[in-house]
Short mmCIF file of C-alpha atoms and ligand atoms in Angstrom, two decimals:
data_model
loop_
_atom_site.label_atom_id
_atom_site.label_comp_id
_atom_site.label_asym_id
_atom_site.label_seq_id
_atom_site.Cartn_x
_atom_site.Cartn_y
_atom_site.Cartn_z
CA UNK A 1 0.00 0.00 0.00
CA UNK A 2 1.45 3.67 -0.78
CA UNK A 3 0.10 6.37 0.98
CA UNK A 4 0.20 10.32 0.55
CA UNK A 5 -0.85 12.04 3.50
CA UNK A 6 -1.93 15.18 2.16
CA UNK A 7 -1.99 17.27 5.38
CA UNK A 8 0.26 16.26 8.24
CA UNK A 9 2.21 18.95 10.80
CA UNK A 10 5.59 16.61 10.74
CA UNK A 11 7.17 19.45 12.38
CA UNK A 12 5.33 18.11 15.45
CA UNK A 13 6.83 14.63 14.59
CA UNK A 14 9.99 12.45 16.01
CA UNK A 15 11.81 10.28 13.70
CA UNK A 16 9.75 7.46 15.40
CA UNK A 17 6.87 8.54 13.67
CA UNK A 18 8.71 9.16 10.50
CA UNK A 19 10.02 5.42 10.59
CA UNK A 20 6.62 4.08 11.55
CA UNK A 21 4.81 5.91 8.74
CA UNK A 22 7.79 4.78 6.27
CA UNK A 23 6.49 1.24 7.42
CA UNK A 24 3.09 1.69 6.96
CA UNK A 25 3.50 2.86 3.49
CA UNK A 26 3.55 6.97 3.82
CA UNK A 27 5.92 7.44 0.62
CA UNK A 28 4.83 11.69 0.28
CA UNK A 29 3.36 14.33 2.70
CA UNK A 30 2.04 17.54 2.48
CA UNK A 31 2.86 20.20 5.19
CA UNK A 32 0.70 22.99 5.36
CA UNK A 33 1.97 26.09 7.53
CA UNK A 34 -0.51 26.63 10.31
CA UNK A 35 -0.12 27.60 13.77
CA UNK A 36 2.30 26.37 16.70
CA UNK A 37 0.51 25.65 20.04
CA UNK A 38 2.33 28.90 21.50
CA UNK A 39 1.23 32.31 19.41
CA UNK A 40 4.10 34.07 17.45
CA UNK A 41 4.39 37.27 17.96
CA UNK A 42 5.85 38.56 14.52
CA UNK A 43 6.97 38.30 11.15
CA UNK A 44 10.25 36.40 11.77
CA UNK A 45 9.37 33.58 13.71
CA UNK A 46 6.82 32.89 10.58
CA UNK A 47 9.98 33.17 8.21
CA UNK A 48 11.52 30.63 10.39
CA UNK A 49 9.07 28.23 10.39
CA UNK A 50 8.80 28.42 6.57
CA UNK A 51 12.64 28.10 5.94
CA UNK A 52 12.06 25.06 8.52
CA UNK A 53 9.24 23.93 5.94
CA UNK A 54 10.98 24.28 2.75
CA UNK A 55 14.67 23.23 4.01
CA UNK A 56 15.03 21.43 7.41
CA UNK A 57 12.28 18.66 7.61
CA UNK A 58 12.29 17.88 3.56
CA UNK A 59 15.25 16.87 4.46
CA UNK A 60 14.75 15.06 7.52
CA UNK A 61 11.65 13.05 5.51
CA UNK A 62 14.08 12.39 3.14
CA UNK A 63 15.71 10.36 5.28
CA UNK A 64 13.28 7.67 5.82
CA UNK A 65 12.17 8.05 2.35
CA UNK A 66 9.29 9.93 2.08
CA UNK A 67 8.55 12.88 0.28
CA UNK A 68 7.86 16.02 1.73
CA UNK A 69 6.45 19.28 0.35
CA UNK A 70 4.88 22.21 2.09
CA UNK A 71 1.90 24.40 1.56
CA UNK A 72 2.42 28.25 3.00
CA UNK A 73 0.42 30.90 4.00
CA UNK A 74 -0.68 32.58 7.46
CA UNK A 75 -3.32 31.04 9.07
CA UNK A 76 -6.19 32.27 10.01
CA UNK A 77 -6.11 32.32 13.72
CA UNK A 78 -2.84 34.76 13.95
CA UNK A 79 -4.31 37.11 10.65
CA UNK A 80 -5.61 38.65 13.82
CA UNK A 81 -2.97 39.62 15.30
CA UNK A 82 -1.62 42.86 13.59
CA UNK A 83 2.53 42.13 14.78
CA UNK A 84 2.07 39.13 12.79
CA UNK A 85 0.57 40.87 9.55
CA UNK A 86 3.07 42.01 8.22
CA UNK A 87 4.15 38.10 7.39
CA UNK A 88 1.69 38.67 3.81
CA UNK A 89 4.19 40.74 2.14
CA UNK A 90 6.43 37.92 2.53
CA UNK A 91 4.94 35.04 0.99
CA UNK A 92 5.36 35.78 -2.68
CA UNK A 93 9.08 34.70 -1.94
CA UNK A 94 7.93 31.17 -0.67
CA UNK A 95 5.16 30.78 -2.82
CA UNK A 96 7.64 30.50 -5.65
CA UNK A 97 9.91 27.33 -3.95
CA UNK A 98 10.08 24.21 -5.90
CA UNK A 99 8.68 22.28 -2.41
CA UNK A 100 5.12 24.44 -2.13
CA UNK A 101 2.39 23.03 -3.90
CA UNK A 102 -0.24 25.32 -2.23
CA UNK A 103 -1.31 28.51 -0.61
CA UNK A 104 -2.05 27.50 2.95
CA UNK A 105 -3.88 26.53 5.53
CA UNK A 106 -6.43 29.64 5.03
CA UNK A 107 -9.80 30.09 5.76
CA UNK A 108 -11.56 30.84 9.33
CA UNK A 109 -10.97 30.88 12.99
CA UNK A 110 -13.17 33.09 14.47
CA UNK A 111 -14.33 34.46 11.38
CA UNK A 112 -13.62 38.25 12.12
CA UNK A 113 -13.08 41.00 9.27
CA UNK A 114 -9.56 40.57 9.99
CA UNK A 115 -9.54 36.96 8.87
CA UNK A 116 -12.13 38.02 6.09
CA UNK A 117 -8.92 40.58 4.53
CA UNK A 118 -5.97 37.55 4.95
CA UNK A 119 -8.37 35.14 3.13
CA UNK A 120 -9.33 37.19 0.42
CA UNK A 121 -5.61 38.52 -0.17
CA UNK A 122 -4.41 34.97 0.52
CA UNK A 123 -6.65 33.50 -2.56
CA UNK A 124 -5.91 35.96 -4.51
CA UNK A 125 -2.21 35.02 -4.15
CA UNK A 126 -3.16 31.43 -5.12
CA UNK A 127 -4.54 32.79 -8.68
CA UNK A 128 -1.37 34.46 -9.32
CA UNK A 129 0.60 32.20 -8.23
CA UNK A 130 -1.38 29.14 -10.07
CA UNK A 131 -0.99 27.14 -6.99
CA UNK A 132 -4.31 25.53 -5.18
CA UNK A 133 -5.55 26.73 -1.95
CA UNK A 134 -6.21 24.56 1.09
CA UNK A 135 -8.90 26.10 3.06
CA UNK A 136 -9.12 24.82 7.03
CA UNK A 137 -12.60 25.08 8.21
CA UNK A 138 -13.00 26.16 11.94
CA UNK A 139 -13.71 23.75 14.90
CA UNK A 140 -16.19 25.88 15.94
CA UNK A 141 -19.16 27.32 14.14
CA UNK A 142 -18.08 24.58 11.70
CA UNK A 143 -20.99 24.41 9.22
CA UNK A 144 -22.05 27.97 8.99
CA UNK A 145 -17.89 28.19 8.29
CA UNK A 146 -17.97 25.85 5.87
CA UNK A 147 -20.83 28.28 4.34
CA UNK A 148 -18.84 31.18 4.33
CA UNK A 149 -15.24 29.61 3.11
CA UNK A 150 -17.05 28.31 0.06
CA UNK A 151 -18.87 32.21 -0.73
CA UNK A 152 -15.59 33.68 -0.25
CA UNK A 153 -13.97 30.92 -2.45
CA UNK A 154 -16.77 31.55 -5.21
CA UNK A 155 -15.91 35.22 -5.13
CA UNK A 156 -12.25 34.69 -5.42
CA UNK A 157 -12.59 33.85 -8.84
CA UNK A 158 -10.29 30.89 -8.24
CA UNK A 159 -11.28 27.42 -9.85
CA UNK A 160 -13.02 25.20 -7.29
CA UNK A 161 -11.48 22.37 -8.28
CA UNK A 162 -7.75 23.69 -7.21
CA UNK A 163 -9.26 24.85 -3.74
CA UNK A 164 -9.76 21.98 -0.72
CA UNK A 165 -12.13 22.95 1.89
CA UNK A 166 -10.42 20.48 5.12
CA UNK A 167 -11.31 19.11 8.29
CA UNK A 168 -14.82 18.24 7.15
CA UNK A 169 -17.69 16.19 8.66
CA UNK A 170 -21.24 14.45 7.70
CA UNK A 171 -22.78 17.88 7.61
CA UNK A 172 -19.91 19.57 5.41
CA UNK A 173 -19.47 17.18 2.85
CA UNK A 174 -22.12 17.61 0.76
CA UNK A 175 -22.05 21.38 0.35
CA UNK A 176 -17.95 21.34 -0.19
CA UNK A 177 -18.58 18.77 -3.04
CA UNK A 178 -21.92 20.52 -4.37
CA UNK A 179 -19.67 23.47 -4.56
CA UNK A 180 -17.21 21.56 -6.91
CA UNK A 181 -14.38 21.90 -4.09
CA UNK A 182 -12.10 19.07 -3.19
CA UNK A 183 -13.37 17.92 0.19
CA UNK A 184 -10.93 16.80 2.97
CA UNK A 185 -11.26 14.81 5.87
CA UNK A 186 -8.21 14.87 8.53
CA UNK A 187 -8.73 11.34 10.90
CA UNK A 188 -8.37 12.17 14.68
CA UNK A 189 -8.30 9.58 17.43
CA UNK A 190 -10.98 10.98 19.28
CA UNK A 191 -12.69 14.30 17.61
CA UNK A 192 -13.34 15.33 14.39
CA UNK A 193 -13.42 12.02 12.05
CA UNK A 194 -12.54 8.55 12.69
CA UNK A 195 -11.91 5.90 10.08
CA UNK A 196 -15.56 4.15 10.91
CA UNK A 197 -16.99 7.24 9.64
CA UNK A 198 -14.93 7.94 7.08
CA UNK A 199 -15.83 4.35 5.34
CA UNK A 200 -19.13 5.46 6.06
CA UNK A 201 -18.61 8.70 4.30
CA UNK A 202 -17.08 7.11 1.12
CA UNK A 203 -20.29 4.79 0.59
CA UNK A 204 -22.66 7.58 0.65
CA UNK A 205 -20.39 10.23 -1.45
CA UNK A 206 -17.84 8.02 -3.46
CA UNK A 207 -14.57 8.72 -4.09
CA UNK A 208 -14.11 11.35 -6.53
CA UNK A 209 -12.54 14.92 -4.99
CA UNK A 210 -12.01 13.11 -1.33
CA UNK A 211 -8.88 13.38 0.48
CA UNK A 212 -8.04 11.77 3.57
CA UNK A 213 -5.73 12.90 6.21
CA UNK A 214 -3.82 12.47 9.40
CA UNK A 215 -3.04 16.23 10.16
CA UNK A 216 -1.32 14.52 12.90
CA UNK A 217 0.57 17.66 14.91
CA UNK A 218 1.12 18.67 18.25
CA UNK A 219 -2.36 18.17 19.63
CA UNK A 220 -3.63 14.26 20.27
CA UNK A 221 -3.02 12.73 16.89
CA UNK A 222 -1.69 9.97 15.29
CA UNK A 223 0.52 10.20 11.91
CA UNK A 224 -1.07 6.32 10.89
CA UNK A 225 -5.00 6.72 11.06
CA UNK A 226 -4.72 7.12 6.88
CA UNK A 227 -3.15 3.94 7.15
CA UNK A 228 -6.26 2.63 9.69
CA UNK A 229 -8.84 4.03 7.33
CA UNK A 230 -7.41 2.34 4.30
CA UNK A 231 -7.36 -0.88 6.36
CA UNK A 232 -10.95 0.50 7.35
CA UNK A 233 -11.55 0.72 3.76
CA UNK A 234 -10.65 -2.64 2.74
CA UNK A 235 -12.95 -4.44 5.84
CA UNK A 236 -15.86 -2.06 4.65
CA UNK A 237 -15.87 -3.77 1.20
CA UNK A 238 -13.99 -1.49 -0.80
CA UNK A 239 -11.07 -2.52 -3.06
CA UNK A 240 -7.64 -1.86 -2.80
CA UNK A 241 -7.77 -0.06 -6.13
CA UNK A 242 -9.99 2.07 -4.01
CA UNK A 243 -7.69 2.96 -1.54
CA UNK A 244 -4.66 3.28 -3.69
CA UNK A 245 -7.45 6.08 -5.48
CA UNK A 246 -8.69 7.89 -2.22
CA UNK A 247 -4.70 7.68 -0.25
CA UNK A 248 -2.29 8.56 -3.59
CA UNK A 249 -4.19 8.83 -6.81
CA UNK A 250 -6.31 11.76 -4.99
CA UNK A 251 -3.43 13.53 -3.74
CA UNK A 252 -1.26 13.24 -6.18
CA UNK A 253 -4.24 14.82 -9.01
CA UNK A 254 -5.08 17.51 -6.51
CA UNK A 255 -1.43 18.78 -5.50
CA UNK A 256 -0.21 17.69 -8.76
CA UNK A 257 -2.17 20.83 -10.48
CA UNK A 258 1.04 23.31 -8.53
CA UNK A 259 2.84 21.80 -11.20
CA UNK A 260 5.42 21.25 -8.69
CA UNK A 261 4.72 17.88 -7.18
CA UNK A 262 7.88 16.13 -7.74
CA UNK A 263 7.49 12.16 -6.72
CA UNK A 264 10.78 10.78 -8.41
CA UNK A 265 12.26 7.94 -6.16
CA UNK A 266 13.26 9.14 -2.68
CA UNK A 267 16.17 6.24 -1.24
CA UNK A 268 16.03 5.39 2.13
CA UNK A 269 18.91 6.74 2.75
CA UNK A 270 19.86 10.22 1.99
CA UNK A 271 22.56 11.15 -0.39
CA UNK A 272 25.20 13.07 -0.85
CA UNK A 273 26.86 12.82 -4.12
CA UNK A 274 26.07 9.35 -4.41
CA UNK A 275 27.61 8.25 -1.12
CA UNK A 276 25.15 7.21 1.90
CA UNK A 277 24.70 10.09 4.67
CA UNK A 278 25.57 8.08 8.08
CA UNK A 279 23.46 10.49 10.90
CA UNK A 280 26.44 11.52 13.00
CA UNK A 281 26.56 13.40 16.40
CA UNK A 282 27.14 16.73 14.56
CA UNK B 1 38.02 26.82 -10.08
CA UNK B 2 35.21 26.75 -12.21
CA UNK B 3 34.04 29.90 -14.32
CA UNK B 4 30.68 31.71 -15.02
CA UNK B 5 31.20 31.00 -19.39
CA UNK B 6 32.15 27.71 -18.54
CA UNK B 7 28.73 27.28 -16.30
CA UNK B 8 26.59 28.97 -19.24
CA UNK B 9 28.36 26.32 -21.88
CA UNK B 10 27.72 23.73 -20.03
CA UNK B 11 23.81 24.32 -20.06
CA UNK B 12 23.48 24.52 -23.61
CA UNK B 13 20.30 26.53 -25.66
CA UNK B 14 17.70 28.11 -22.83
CA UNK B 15 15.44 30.85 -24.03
CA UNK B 16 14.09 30.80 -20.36
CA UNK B 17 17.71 31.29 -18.85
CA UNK B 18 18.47 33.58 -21.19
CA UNK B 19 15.40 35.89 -20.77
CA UNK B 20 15.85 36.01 -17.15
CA UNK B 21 18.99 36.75 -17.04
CA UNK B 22 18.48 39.71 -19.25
CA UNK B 23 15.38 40.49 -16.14
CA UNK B 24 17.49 40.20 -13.56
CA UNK B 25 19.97 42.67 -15.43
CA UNK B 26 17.88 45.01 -15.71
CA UNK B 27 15.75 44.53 -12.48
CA UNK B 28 17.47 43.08 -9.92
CA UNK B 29 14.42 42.10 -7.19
CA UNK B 30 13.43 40.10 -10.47
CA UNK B 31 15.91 37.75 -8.61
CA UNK B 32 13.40 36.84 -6.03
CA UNK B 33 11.15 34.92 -8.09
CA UNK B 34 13.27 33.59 -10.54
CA UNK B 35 16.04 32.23 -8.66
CA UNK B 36 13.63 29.74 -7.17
CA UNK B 37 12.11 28.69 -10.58
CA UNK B 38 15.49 27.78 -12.26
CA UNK B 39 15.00 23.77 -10.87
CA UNK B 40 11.70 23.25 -12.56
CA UNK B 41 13.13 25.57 -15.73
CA UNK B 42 16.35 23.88 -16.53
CA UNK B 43 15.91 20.65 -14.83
CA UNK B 44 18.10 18.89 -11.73
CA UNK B 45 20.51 16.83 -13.94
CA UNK B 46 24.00 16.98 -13.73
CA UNK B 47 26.06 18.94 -16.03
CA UNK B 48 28.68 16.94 -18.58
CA UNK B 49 32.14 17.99 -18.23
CA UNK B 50 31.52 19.95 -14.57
CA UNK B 51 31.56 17.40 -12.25
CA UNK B 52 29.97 18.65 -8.86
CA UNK B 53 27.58 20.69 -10.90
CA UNK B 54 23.78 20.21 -11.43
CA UNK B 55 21.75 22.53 -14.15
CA UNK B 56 19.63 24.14 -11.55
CA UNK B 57 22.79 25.10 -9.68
CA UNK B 58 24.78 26.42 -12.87
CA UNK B 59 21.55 28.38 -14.19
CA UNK B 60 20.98 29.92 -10.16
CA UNK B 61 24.76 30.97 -10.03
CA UNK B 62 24.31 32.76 -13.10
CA UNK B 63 21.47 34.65 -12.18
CA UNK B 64 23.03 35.70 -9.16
CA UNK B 65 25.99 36.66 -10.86
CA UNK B 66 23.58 39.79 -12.83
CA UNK B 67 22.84 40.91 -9.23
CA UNK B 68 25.48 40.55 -6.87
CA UNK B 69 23.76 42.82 -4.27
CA UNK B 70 20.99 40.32 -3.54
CA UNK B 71 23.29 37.65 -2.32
CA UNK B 72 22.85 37.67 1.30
CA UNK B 73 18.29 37.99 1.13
CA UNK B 74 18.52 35.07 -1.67
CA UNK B 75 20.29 32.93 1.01
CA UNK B 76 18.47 33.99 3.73
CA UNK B 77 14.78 33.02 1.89
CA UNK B 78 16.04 30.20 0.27
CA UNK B 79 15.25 26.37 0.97
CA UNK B 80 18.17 23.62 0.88
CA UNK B 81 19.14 23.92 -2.92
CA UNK B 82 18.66 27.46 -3.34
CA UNK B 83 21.48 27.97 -0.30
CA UNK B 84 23.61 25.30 -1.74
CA UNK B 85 23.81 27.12 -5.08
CA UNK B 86 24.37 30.88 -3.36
CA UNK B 87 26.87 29.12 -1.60
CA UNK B 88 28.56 27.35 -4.70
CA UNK B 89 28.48 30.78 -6.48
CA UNK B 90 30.34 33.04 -4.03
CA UNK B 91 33.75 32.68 -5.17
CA UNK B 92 32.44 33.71 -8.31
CA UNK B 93 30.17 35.98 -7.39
CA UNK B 94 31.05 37.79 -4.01
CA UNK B 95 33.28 40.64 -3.62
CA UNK B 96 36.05 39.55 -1.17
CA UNK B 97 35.12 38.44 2.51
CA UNK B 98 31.72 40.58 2.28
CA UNK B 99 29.65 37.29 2.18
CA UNK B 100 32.18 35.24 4.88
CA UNK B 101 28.39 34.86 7.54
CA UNK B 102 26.36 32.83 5.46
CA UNK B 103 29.50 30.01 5.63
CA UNK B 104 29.17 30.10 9.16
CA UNK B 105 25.37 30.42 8.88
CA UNK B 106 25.79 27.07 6.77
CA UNK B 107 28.08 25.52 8.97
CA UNK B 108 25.50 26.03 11.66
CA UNK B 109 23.34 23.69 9.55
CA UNK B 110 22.60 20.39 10.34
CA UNK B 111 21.84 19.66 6.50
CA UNK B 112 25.28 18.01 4.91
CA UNK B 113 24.86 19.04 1.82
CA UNK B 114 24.72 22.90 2.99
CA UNK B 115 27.93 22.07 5.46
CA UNK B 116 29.73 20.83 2.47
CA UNK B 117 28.85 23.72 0.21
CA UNK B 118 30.10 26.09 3.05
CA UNK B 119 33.47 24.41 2.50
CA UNK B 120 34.40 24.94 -1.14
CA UNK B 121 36.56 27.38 -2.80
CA UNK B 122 35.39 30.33 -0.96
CA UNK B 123 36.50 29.16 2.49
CA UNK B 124 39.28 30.93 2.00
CA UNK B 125 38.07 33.81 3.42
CA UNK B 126 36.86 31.45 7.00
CA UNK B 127 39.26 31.35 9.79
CA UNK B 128 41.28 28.33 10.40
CA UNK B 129 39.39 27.30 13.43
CA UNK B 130 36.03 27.22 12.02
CA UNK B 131 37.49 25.67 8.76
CA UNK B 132 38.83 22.93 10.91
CA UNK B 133 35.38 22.72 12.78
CA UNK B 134 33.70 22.64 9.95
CA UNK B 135 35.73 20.08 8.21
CA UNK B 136 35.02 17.97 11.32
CA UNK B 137 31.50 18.18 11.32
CA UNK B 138 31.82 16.52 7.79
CA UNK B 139 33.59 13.74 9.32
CA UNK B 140 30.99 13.10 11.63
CA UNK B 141 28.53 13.83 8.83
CA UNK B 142 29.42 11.05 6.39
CA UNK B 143 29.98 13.92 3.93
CA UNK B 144 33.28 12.43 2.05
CA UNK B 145 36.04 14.74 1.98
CA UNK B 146 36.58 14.75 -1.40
CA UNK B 147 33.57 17.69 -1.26
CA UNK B 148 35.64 19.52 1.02
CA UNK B 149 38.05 22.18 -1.38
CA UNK B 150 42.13 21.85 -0.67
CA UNK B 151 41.86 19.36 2.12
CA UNK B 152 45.19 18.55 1.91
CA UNK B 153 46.62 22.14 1.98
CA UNK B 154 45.14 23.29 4.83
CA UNK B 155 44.70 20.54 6.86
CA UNK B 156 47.49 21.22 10.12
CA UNK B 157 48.80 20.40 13.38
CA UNK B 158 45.53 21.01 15.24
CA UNK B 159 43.32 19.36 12.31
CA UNK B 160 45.26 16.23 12.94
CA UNK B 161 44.66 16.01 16.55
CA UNK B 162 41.21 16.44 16.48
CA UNK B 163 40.94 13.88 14.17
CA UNK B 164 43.22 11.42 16.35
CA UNK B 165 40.81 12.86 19.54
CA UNK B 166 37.65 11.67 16.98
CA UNK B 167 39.30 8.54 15.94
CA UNK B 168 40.11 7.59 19.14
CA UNK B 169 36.60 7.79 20.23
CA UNK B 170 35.28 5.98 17.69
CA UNK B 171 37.25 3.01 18.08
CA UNK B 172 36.47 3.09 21.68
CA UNK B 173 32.77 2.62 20.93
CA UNK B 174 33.51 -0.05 18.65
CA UNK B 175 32.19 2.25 15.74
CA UNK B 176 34.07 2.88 12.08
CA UNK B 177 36.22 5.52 11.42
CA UNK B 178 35.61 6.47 8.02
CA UNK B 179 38.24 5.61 5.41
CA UNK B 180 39.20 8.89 3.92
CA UNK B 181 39.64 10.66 7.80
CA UNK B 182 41.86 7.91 8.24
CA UNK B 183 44.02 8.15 5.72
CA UNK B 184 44.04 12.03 6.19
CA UNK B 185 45.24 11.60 9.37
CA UNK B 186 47.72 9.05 8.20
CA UNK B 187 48.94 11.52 5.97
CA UNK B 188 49.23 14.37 8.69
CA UNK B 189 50.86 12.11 11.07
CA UNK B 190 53.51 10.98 8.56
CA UNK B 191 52.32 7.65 8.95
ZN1 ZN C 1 -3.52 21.55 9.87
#
């Protein structure tokens, strides 16, 4: 089985994670840039984090062989905060790396005017930049959020079908898809989907436009329920076609559309001019 | 050392190289979205005849070169590859010591590739004791030395007793010593 988890905060990850994911078939990732459990408190620590995204842990996945790329944007929750603002004049520069494949995670928190503005300007940035947009709907408030993320999408002007609208649930699904948006599910132990539902989910709306995630991060998560809901999958009577559709086809079609996606072989060890990289005690 | 014509040579025919090149010359903050492109414009392969070199990194040095001034932001905002190739371009590209901090910014790195780039022609201009750190940290990298630009020169007293310190710890923990630090240290011994 390959997998592509198409929205997973690694940078909340050990390298016990990475090997166990390697194991269960995770051959790519997505990263989106989102928020740390501590607020930042300005336009450098966001720089940081996206050097981190685009440099540091591409390489660290690369050393259990997966594939990592990185979506970029500032989310939602700190648009609100005017020290971190200033981070939008910044983004052209990463939204032109070889390793981002979308503008992201955007969308709603709270949904304030503030968040309204970074949306807007963020999708806007997607357009020009002809990368896709992956919209995180809030936790809160979720369906009338949901609403509201696909109006603002609409009036973006941006093709649906390069925008996901994530973290979705029984009562989201149907508008997201009616909308002609990707619709993404991220597979929590406890909260917002589990794999039982998810099956569920896949017999009532099929399989086209569906992505499935972990968006394992620093909150309870685990980096393998896309590996337990393609096992979930197969119990539930689907095929393994299926899965290899809903966990890497669907990925690989949506992401693929930055143009940038880049899936050559990754070893298992990483390189350096043809000689394998022994992890010293640097 | 390698030279700009020979880089451009080496790439062959690119309409897209050429035309942002002539961009960059005449805007230079062109750099900022170019630069980044030049993987996905001319390709990762390696070049024939420049051993070392990769199209993406020939095509980035000679962007740079058409705007010398934005040397230190592209490092600073680029990801792995991006640094690598500011860093292979210096000595071609960087007026004497000016650009010396992003070689210890590099060495700071825990990415090999960047630690090795840090350590190529331009290290000239780095101070013997981070030189010999940083040649070090390649050691305990896995990076072979054969990256690392006039080992053999430089290489001194001090080198070779780190290097007999490292050694010595290594065998102690029943762990390899890798062949080529081995034989370097041979060689500074007068073994
Ligand atoms: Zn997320």
């Amino acid at each position: 089985m390959r997998i592509f988890d198409p929205h997973i905060h690694m940078t909340s990850r050990t390298t016990d994670d990475y090997e166990r994911m390697a194991a269960a078939g995770v051959r790519a990732v997505v990263e989106p840039a989102f928020w740390l459990g501590q607020p930042r408190t300005g336009p450098e620590s966001f720089t940081d984090y996206f050097d981190s995204l685009v440099g540091w842990e591409p390489f660290r996945a690369g050393q259990f062989g997966i594939r990592h790329h990185a979506t970029i944007a500032l989310n939602p929750k700190e648009a609100n905060d005017p020290r971190c603002r200033p981070v939008l004049d910044l983004l052209p520069r990463y939204l032109a790396k070889d390793g981002v494949v979308a503008v992201g995670e955007i969308g709603y928190d709270s949904m304030t005017p503030e968040e309204d503005e970074a949306f807007a300007t963020q999708l806007a940035l997607a357009v020009e930049h002809e990368l896709p947009a992956l919209v995180h709907t809030p936790h809160r408030d979720k369906a009338r959020g949901a609403d509201r993320s696909i109006a603002v999408v609409k009036e973006s002007g941006i093709d649906p079908s390069r925008v996901v609208l994530d973290h979705l649930n029984e009562l989201t699904v149907a508008p997201a898809l009616d909308a002609g948006v990707w619709a993404g599910f991220s597979i929590y132990p406890d909260t917002k989907m589990s794999p039982a539902r998810m099956v569920k989910i896949l017999h009532e709306y099929g399989l086209e436009r569906i992505l499935i995630n972990s968006a394992a991060d620093w909150g309870r998560s685990d980096p393998l329920l896309t590996a337990r809901t393609a096992e979930a999958m197969l119990d539930g009577g689907f095929t393994s076609d299926d899965v290899d559709q809903v966990l890497w086809r669907n990925p690989v079609e949506f992401y693929g559309a930055s143009g940038r996606l880049d899936l050559s072989d990754v070893s298992v060890d990483a390189t350096f001019a043809g000689n394998s990289i022994q992890r010293g005690g640097s | 050392m390698t030279t700009l014509p020979e880089l451009r040579d080496a790439l062959g025919p690119n309409a897209w190289l050429d035309e942002a090149i002539e961009r960059i010359r005449r805007h230079p903050a062109a750099l900022a979205g170019l630069f980044p492109a030049a993987g996905r414009r001319c390709g990762r392969v390696p070049l024939p005849g420049l051993p070392g070199w990769t199209s993406d990194e020939a095509a980035r040095v000679l962007m740079l070169a058409e705007a010398p001034a934005e040397v230190e932001p592209t490092y600073r905002y680029g990801d792995g590859d991006e640094k690598r190739a500011v860093l292979k371009a210096l000595p071609l590209v960087a007026a004497g010591d000016t650009a010396v901090a992003l070689l210890a910014d590099a060495l700071r790195t825990n990415d090999p590739r960047l630690v090795a780039a840090a350590l190529g022609p331009y290290a000239v201009h780095l101070d013997q004791a981070a030189w010999r750190q940083g040649l070090l940290k390649c050691v305990f990298m896995g990076v072979p030395l054969a990256a690392v630009h006039g080992v053999r020169e430089r290489a001194d007293a001090e080198l070779a007793e780190m290097l007999s310190a490292f050694a010595k710890e290594r065998t102690a923990a029943g762990r390899e010593v890798p062949a080529d630090a081995r034989e370097l240290l041979d060689q500074l011994m007068g073994a």
